[in-house]
């Protein structure tokens, strides 16, 4: 028994019993889905530059947070989960690597740009756990926002 390929959006049959998965796949007559309309996972130069920009912004945010002695919790929340959720909601394509680039920059800012008093070298577990939690929260919000 051959399973006929169906449209992933509306579940309309795109193949026939004689040709269950035609090559190339025809567009769906019901909803208009086509293989060509699916966004590719290729990274063009603009997406690479955007990821680099977010890594630098994360580095700056990590350094700023690591030097704010008074409002460290406020800046940790603002530069951590609030920023990653904003990135994940704003960018429909590339939200996974863009939030990861920002979070890697944020963690690098915590580690390498610290003044030594706000986050001591022996006590980096909390800020790094906050960065990892921010990344996971951003990915969850992005997945909920952009999944079909």
mmCIF file with all atom_site columns, C-alpha atoms in Angstrom:
data_model
loop_
_atom_site.group_PDB
_atom_site.id
_atom_site.type_symbol
_atom_site.label_atom_id
_atom_site.label_alt_id
_atom_site.label_comp_id
_atom_site.label_asym_id
_atom_site.label_entity_id
_atom_site.label_seq_id
_atom_site.pdbx_PDB_ins_code
_atom_site.Cartn_x
_atom_site.Cartn_y
_atom_site.Cartn_z
_atom_site.occupancy
_atom_site.B_iso_or_equiv
_atom_site.pdbx_formal_charge
_atom_site.auth_seq_id
_atom_site.auth_comp_id
_atom_site.auth_asym_id
_atom_site.auth_atom_id
_atom_site.pdbx_PDB_model_num
ATOM 1   C CA . UNK A 1 1   ? 0.000  0.000  0.000  1.00 0.00 ? 1   UNK A CA 1
ATOM 2   C CA . UNK A 1 2   ? 1.485  3.338  -1.073 1.00 0.00 ? 2   UNK A CA 1
ATOM 3   C CA . UNK A 1 3   ? 0.741  6.376  1.014  1.00 0.00 ? 3   UNK A CA 1
ATOM 4   C CA . UNK A 1 4   ? -0.207 9.377  -1.100 1.00 0.00 ? 4   UNK A CA 1
ATOM 5   C CA . UNK A 1 5   ? 1.707  12.554 -0.250 1.00 0.00 ? 5   UNK A CA 1
ATOM 6   C CA . UNK A 1 6   ? -0.601 15.199 1.230  1.00 0.00 ? 6   UNK A CA 1
ATOM 7   C CA . UNK A 1 7   ? -0.288 18.938 1.662  1.00 0.00 ? 7   UNK A CA 1
ATOM 8   C CA . UNK A 1 8   ? 1.342  19.678 5.034  1.00 0.00 ? 8   UNK A CA 1
ATOM 9   C CA . UNK A 1 9   ? -0.920 22.684 5.565  1.00 0.00 ? 9   UNK A CA 1
ATOM 10  C CA . UNK A 1 10  ? -4.424 21.478 4.670  1.00 0.00 ? 10  UNK A CA 1
ATOM 11  C CA . UNK A 1 11  ? -3.940 17.702 4.165  1.00 0.00 ? 11  UNK A CA 1
ATOM 12  C CA . UNK A 1 12  ? -5.206 17.700 0.560  1.00 0.00 ? 12  UNK A CA 1
ATOM 13  C CA . UNK A 1 13  ? -3.802 14.833 -1.522 1.00 0.00 ? 13  UNK A CA 1
ATOM 14  C CA . UNK A 1 14  ? -1.090 16.052 -3.891 1.00 0.00 ? 14  UNK A CA 1
ATOM 15  C CA . UNK A 1 15  ? -0.306 12.667 -5.390 1.00 0.00 ? 15  UNK A CA 1
ATOM 16  C CA . UNK A 1 16  ? -2.323 9.852  -6.931 1.00 0.00 ? 16  UNK A CA 1
ATOM 17  C CA . UNK A 1 17  ? -2.330 6.142  -6.106 1.00 0.00 ? 17  UNK A CA 1
ATOM 18  C CA . UNK A 1 18  ? -0.292 5.533  -9.276 1.00 0.00 ? 18  UNK A CA 1
ATOM 19  C CA . UNK A 1 19  ? 2.219  8.254  -8.434 1.00 0.00 ? 19  UNK A CA 1
ATOM 20  C CA . UNK A 1 20  ? 2.078  8.759  -4.638 1.00 0.00 ? 20  UNK A CA 1
ATOM 21  C CA . UNK A 1 21  ? 4.829  11.396 -4.500 1.00 0.00 ? 21  UNK A CA 1
ATOM 22  C CA . UNK A 1 22  ? 5.139  13.230 -7.812 1.00 0.00 ? 22  UNK A CA 1
ATOM 23  C CA . UNK A 1 23  ? 8.413  14.965 -8.520 1.00 0.00 ? 23  UNK A CA 1
ATOM 24  C CA . UNK A 1 24  ? 8.332  17.989 -8.529 1.00 0.00 ? 24  UNK A CA 1
ATOM 25  C CA . UNK A 1 25  ? 5.462  18.396 -6.118 1.00 0.00 ? 25  UNK A CA 1
ATOM 26  C CA . UNK A 1 26  ? 2.547  20.336 -7.608 1.00 0.00 ? 26  UNK A CA 1
ATOM 27  C CA . UNK A 1 27  ? 1.121  23.304 -5.683 1.00 0.00 ? 27  UNK A CA 1
ATOM 28  C CA . UNK A 1 28  ? -1.930 22.588 -3.554 1.00 0.00 ? 28  UNK A CA 1
ATOM 29  C CA . UNK A 1 29  ? -5.145 23.516 -5.322 1.00 0.00 ? 29  UNK A CA 1
ATOM 30  C CA . UNK A 1 30  ? -6.950 24.088 -2.036 1.00 0.00 ? 30  UNK A CA 1
ATOM 31  C CA . UNK A 1 31  ? -4.614 26.355 -0.002 1.00 0.00 ? 31  UNK A CA 1
ATOM 32  C CA . UNK A 1 32  ? -1.879 27.265 -2.487 1.00 0.00 ? 32  UNK A CA 1
ATOM 33  C CA . UNK A 1 33  ? 1.019  25.632 -0.628 1.00 0.00 ? 33  UNK A CA 1
ATOM 34  C CA . UNK A 1 34  ? 4.021  24.770 -2.743 1.00 0.00 ? 34  UNK A CA 1
ATOM 35  C CA . UNK A 1 35  ? 7.483  23.442 -2.031 1.00 0.00 ? 35  UNK A CA 1
ATOM 36  C CA . UNK A 1 36  ? 8.976  26.630 -3.511 1.00 0.00 ? 36  UNK A CA 1
ATOM 37  C CA . UNK A 1 37  ? 7.031  28.778 -1.019 1.00 0.00 ? 37  UNK A CA 1
ATOM 38  C CA . UNK A 1 38  ? 8.621  27.073 1.991  1.00 0.00 ? 38  UNK A CA 1
ATOM 39  C CA . UNK A 1 39  ? 11.291 29.397 3.415  1.00 0.00 ? 39  UNK A CA 1
ATOM 40  C CA . UNK A 1 40  ? 14.743 27.918 3.011  1.00 0.00 ? 40  UNK A CA 1
ATOM 41  C CA . UNK A 1 41  ? 17.215 27.451 5.784  1.00 0.00 ? 41  UNK A CA 1
ATOM 42  C CA . UNK A 1 42  ? 20.013 28.984 3.776  1.00 0.00 ? 42  UNK A CA 1
ATOM 43  C CA . UNK A 1 43  ? 21.863 31.776 5.464  1.00 0.00 ? 43  UNK A CA 1
ATOM 44  C CA . UNK A 1 44  ? 22.462 34.749 3.272  1.00 0.00 ? 44  UNK A CA 1
ATOM 45  C CA . UNK A 1 45  ? 24.899 37.542 4.066  1.00 0.00 ? 45  UNK A CA 1
ATOM 46  C CA . UNK A 1 46  ? 22.216 39.704 5.691  1.00 0.00 ? 46  UNK A CA 1
ATOM 47  C CA . UNK A 1 47  ? 21.315 37.006 8.202  1.00 0.00 ? 47  UNK A CA 1
ATOM 48  C CA . UNK A 1 48  ? 24.999 36.453 9.037  1.00 0.00 ? 48  UNK A CA 1
ATOM 49  C CA . UNK A 1 49  ? 25.483 40.177 9.591  1.00 0.00 ? 49  UNK A CA 1
ATOM 50  C CA . UNK A 1 50  ? 22.347 40.346 11.720 1.00 0.00 ? 50  UNK A CA 1
ATOM 51  C CA . UNK A 1 51  ? 23.594 37.445 13.851 1.00 0.00 ? 51  UNK A CA 1
ATOM 52  C CA . UNK A 1 52  ? 26.939 39.197 14.285 1.00 0.00 ? 52  UNK A CA 1
ATOM 53  C CA . UNK A 1 53  ? 25.173 42.403 15.246 1.00 0.00 ? 53  UNK A CA 1
ATOM 54  C CA . UNK A 1 54  ? 23.097 40.565 17.852 1.00 0.00 ? 54  UNK A CA 1
ATOM 55  C CA . UNK A 1 55  ? 26.215 38.873 19.220 1.00 0.00 ? 55  UNK A CA 1
ATOM 56  C CA . UNK A 1 56  ? 27.855 42.293 19.645 1.00 0.00 ? 56  UNK A CA 1
ATOM 57  C CA . UNK A 1 57  ? 24.687 43.705 21.228 1.00 0.00 ? 57  UNK A CA 1
ATOM 58  C CA . UNK A 1 58  ? 24.610 40.739 23.593 1.00 0.00 ? 58  UNK A CA 1
ATOM 59  C CA . UNK A 1 59  ? 28.270 41.314 24.439 1.00 0.00 ? 59  UNK A CA 1
ATOM 60  C CA . UNK A 1 60  ? 27.528 44.944 25.248 1.00 0.00 ? 60  UNK A CA 1
ATOM 61  C CA . UNK A 1 61  ? 24.453 44.033 27.266 1.00 0.00 ? 61  UNK A CA 1
ATOM 62  C CA . UNK A 1 62  ? 26.444 41.447 29.208 1.00 0.00 ? 62  UNK A CA 1
ATOM 63  C CA . UNK A 1 63  ? 29.179 43.963 29.940 1.00 0.00 ? 63  UNK A CA 1
ATOM 64  C CA . UNK A 1 64  ? 26.626 46.571 30.993 1.00 0.00 ? 64  UNK A CA 1
ATOM 65  C CA . UNK A 1 65  ? 24.894 44.079 33.282 1.00 0.00 ? 65  UNK A CA 1
ATOM 66  C CA . UNK A 1 66  ? 28.211 42.910 34.732 1.00 0.00 ? 66  UNK A CA 1
ATOM 67  C CA . UNK A 1 67  ? 29.065 46.514 35.699 1.00 0.00 ? 67  UNK A CA 1
ATOM 68  C CA . UNK A 1 68  ? 25.699 47.568 37.152 1.00 0.00 ? 68  UNK A CA 1
ATOM 69  C CA . UNK A 1 69  ? 26.095 47.098 40.876 1.00 0.00 ? 69  UNK A CA 1
ATOM 70  C CA . UNK A 1 70  ? 22.841 48.695 41.988 1.00 0.00 ? 70  UNK A CA 1
ATOM 71  C CA . UNK A 1 71  ? 20.284 47.551 39.442 1.00 0.00 ? 71  UNK A CA 1
ATOM 72  C CA . UNK A 1 72  ? 21.835 44.237 38.471 1.00 0.00 ? 72  UNK A CA 1
ATOM 73  C CA . UNK A 1 73  ? 18.597 42.261 38.749 1.00 0.00 ? 73  UNK A CA 1
ATOM 74  C CA . UNK A 1 74  ? 16.689 44.803 36.659 1.00 0.00 ? 74  UNK A CA 1
ATOM 75  C CA . UNK A 1 75  ? 19.334 44.850 33.926 1.00 0.00 ? 75  UNK A CA 1
ATOM 76  C CA . UNK A 1 76  ? 19.651 41.064 34.054 1.00 0.00 ? 76  UNK A CA 1
ATOM 77  C CA . UNK A 1 77  ? 15.922 40.705 33.386 1.00 0.00 ? 77  UNK A CA 1
ATOM 78  C CA . UNK A 1 78  ? 15.847 43.481 30.795 1.00 0.00 ? 78  UNK A CA 1
ATOM 79  C CA . UNK A 1 79  ? 18.928 42.315 28.887 1.00 0.00 ? 79  UNK A CA 1
ATOM 80  C CA . UNK A 1 80  ? 18.140 38.618 29.302 1.00 0.00 ? 80  UNK A CA 1
ATOM 81  C CA . UNK A 1 81  ? 14.612 37.254 28.869 1.00 0.00 ? 81  UNK A CA 1
ATOM 82  C CA . UNK A 1 82  ? 13.009 40.485 27.655 1.00 0.00 ? 82  UNK A CA 1
ATOM 83  C CA . UNK A 1 83  ? 15.577 40.887 24.859 1.00 0.00 ? 83  UNK A CA 1
ATOM 84  C CA . UNK A 1 84  ? 15.523 37.228 23.724 1.00 0.00 ? 84  UNK A CA 1
ATOM 85  C CA . UNK A 1 85  ? 11.724 37.148 23.679 1.00 0.00 ? 85  UNK A CA 1
ATOM 86  C CA . UNK A 1 86  ? 11.723 40.344 21.619 1.00 0.00 ? 86  UNK A CA 1
ATOM 87  C CA . UNK A 1 87  ? 14.190 38.897 19.121 1.00 0.00 ? 87  UNK A CA 1
ATOM 88  C CA . UNK A 1 88  ? 12.266 35.637 18.851 1.00 0.00 ? 88  UNK A CA 1
ATOM 89  C CA . UNK A 1 89  ? 8.946  37.406 18.289 1.00 0.00 ? 89  UNK A CA 1
ATOM 90  C CA . UNK A 1 90  ? 10.265 39.950 15.780 1.00 0.00 ? 90  UNK A CA 1
ATOM 91  C CA . UNK A 1 91  ? 12.192 37.711 13.353 1.00 0.00 ? 91  UNK A CA 1
ATOM 92  C CA . UNK A 1 92  ? 10.109 35.057 11.632 1.00 0.00 ? 92  UNK A CA 1
ATOM 93  C CA . UNK A 1 93  ? 13.066 33.511 9.807  1.00 0.00 ? 93  UNK A CA 1
ATOM 94  C CA . UNK A 1 94  ? 16.261 32.863 11.697 1.00 0.00 ? 94  UNK A CA 1
ATOM 95  C CA . UNK A 1 95  ? 14.892 33.402 15.192 1.00 0.00 ? 95  UNK A CA 1
ATOM 96  C CA . UNK A 1 96  ? 16.661 30.293 16.555 1.00 0.00 ? 96  UNK A CA 1
ATOM 97  C CA . UNK A 1 97  ? 20.228 31.268 15.589 1.00 0.00 ? 97  UNK A CA 1
ATOM 98  C CA . UNK A 1 98  ? 19.642 34.974 16.224 1.00 0.00 ? 98  UNK A CA 1
ATOM 99  C CA . UNK A 1 99  ? 18.544 34.383 19.810 1.00 0.00 ? 99  UNK A CA 1
ATOM 100 C CA . UNK A 1 100 ? 21.455 31.973 20.234 1.00 0.00 ? 100 UNK A CA 1
ATOM 101 C CA . UNK A 1 101 ? 23.928 34.568 18.902 1.00 0.00 ? 101 UNK A CA 1
ATOM 102 C CA . UNK A 1 102 ? 22.558 37.205 21.285 1.00 0.00 ? 102 UNK A CA 1
ATOM 103 C CA . UNK A 1 103 ? 22.701 34.832 24.249 1.00 0.00 ? 103 UNK A CA 1
ATOM 104 C CA . UNK A 1 104 ? 26.254 33.706 23.471 1.00 0.00 ? 104 UNK A CA 1
ATOM 105 C CA . UNK A 1 105 ? 27.279 37.369 23.352 1.00 0.00 ? 105 UNK A CA 1
ATOM 106 C CA . UNK A 1 106 ? 25.425 38.010 26.612 1.00 0.00 ? 106 UNK A CA 1
ATOM 107 C CA . UNK A 1 107 ? 27.192 35.135 28.362 1.00 0.00 ? 107 UNK A CA 1
ATOM 108 C CA . UNK A 1 108 ? 30.558 36.254 26.953 1.00 0.00 ? 108 UNK A CA 1
ATOM 109 C CA . UNK A 1 109 ? 29.875 39.746 28.313 1.00 0.00 ? 109 UNK A CA 1
ATOM 110 C CA . UNK A 1 110 ? 29.138 38.281 31.743 1.00 0.00 ? 110 UNK A CA 1
ATOM 111 C CA . UNK A 1 111 ? 32.377 36.304 31.748 1.00 0.00 ? 111 UNK A CA 1
ATOM 112 C CA . UNK A 1 112 ? 34.885 38.535 29.978 1.00 0.00 ? 112 UNK A CA 1
ATOM 113 C CA . UNK A 1 113 ? 33.663 42.088 30.620 1.00 0.00 ? 113 UNK A CA 1
ATOM 114 C CA . UNK A 1 114 ? 32.865 41.748 34.310 1.00 0.00 ? 114 UNK A CA 1
ATOM 115 C CA . UNK A 1 115 ? 34.328 44.216 36.798 1.00 0.00 ? 115 UNK A CA 1
ATOM 116 C CA . UNK A 1 116 ? 35.028 41.419 39.276 1.00 0.00 ? 116 UNK A CA 1
ATOM 117 C CA . UNK A 1 117 ? 32.655 42.720 41.921 1.00 0.00 ? 117 UNK A CA 1
ATOM 118 C CA . UNK A 1 118 ? 29.187 42.317 40.429 1.00 0.00 ? 118 UNK A CA 1
ATOM 119 C CA . UNK A 1 119 ? 29.791 38.781 39.175 1.00 0.00 ? 119 UNK A CA 1
ATOM 120 C CA . UNK A 1 120 ? 32.866 37.264 40.782 1.00 0.00 ? 120 UNK A CA 1
ATOM 121 C CA . UNK A 1 121 ? 34.782 34.665 38.769 1.00 0.00 ? 121 UNK A CA 1
ATOM 122 C CA . UNK A 1 122 ? 33.781 31.951 41.236 1.00 0.00 ? 122 UNK A CA 1
ATOM 123 C CA . UNK A 1 123 ? 30.109 32.929 41.189 1.00 0.00 ? 123 UNK A CA 1
ATOM 124 C CA . UNK A 1 124 ? 29.187 32.921 37.503 1.00 0.00 ? 124 UNK A CA 1
ATOM 125 C CA . UNK A 1 125 ? 26.640 30.122 37.802 1.00 0.00 ? 125 UNK A CA 1
ATOM 126 C CA . UNK A 1 126 ? 23.680 32.427 38.357 1.00 0.00 ? 126 UNK A CA 1
ATOM 127 C CA . UNK A 1 127 ? 24.279 34.819 35.437 1.00 0.00 ? 127 UNK A CA 1
ATOM 128 C CA . UNK A 1 128 ? 25.124 31.950 33.062 1.00 0.00 ? 128 UNK A CA 1
ATOM 129 C CA . UNK A 1 129 ? 22.012 30.085 34.191 1.00 0.00 ? 129 UNK A CA 1
ATOM 130 C CA . UNK A 1 130 ? 20.021 33.271 33.597 1.00 0.00 ? 130 UNK A CA 1
ATOM 131 C CA . UNK A 1 131 ? 21.486 33.502 30.079 1.00 0.00 ? 131 UNK A CA 1
ATOM 132 C CA . UNK A 1 132 ? 20.646 29.853 29.361 1.00 0.00 ? 132 UNK A CA 1
ATOM 133 C CA . UNK A 1 133 ? 17.131 30.329 30.744 1.00 0.00 ? 133 UNK A CA 1
ATOM 134 C CA . UNK A 1 134 ? 16.718 33.430 28.589 1.00 0.00 ? 134 UNK A CA 1
ATOM 135 C CA . UNK A 1 135 ? 17.751 31.437 25.528 1.00 0.00 ? 135 UNK A CA 1
ATOM 136 C CA . UNK A 1 136 ? 15.281 28.667 26.295 1.00 0.00 ? 136 UNK A CA 1
ATOM 137 C CA . UNK A 1 137 ? 12.493 31.156 26.982 1.00 0.00 ? 137 UNK A CA 1
ATOM 138 C CA . UNK A 1 138 ? 13.234 32.966 23.721 1.00 0.00 ? 138 UNK A CA 1
ATOM 139 C CA . UNK A 1 139 ? 13.174 29.682 21.801 1.00 0.00 ? 139 UNK A CA 1
ATOM 140 C CA . UNK A 1 140 ? 9.886  28.684 23.438 1.00 0.00 ? 140 UNK A CA 1
ATOM 141 C CA . UNK A 1 141 ? 8.243  32.008 22.595 1.00 0.00 ? 141 UNK A CA 1
ATOM 142 C CA . UNK A 1 142 ? 9.631  31.886 19.046 1.00 0.00 ? 142 UNK A CA 1
ATOM 143 C CA . UNK A 1 143 ? 8.395  28.349 18.559 1.00 0.00 ? 143 UNK A CA 1
ATOM 144 C CA . UNK A 1 144 ? 4.933  29.279 19.828 1.00 0.00 ? 144 UNK A CA 1
ATOM 145 C CA . UNK A 1 145 ? 4.851  32.418 17.667 1.00 0.00 ? 145 UNK A CA 1
ATOM 146 C CA . UNK A 1 146 ? 6.203  31.009 14.399 1.00 0.00 ? 146 UNK A CA 1
ATOM 147 C CA . UNK A 1 147 ? 5.040  27.381 14.333 1.00 0.00 ? 147 UNK A CA 1
ATOM 148 C CA . UNK A 1 148 ? 2.294  26.622 11.880 1.00 0.00 ? 148 UNK A CA 1
#
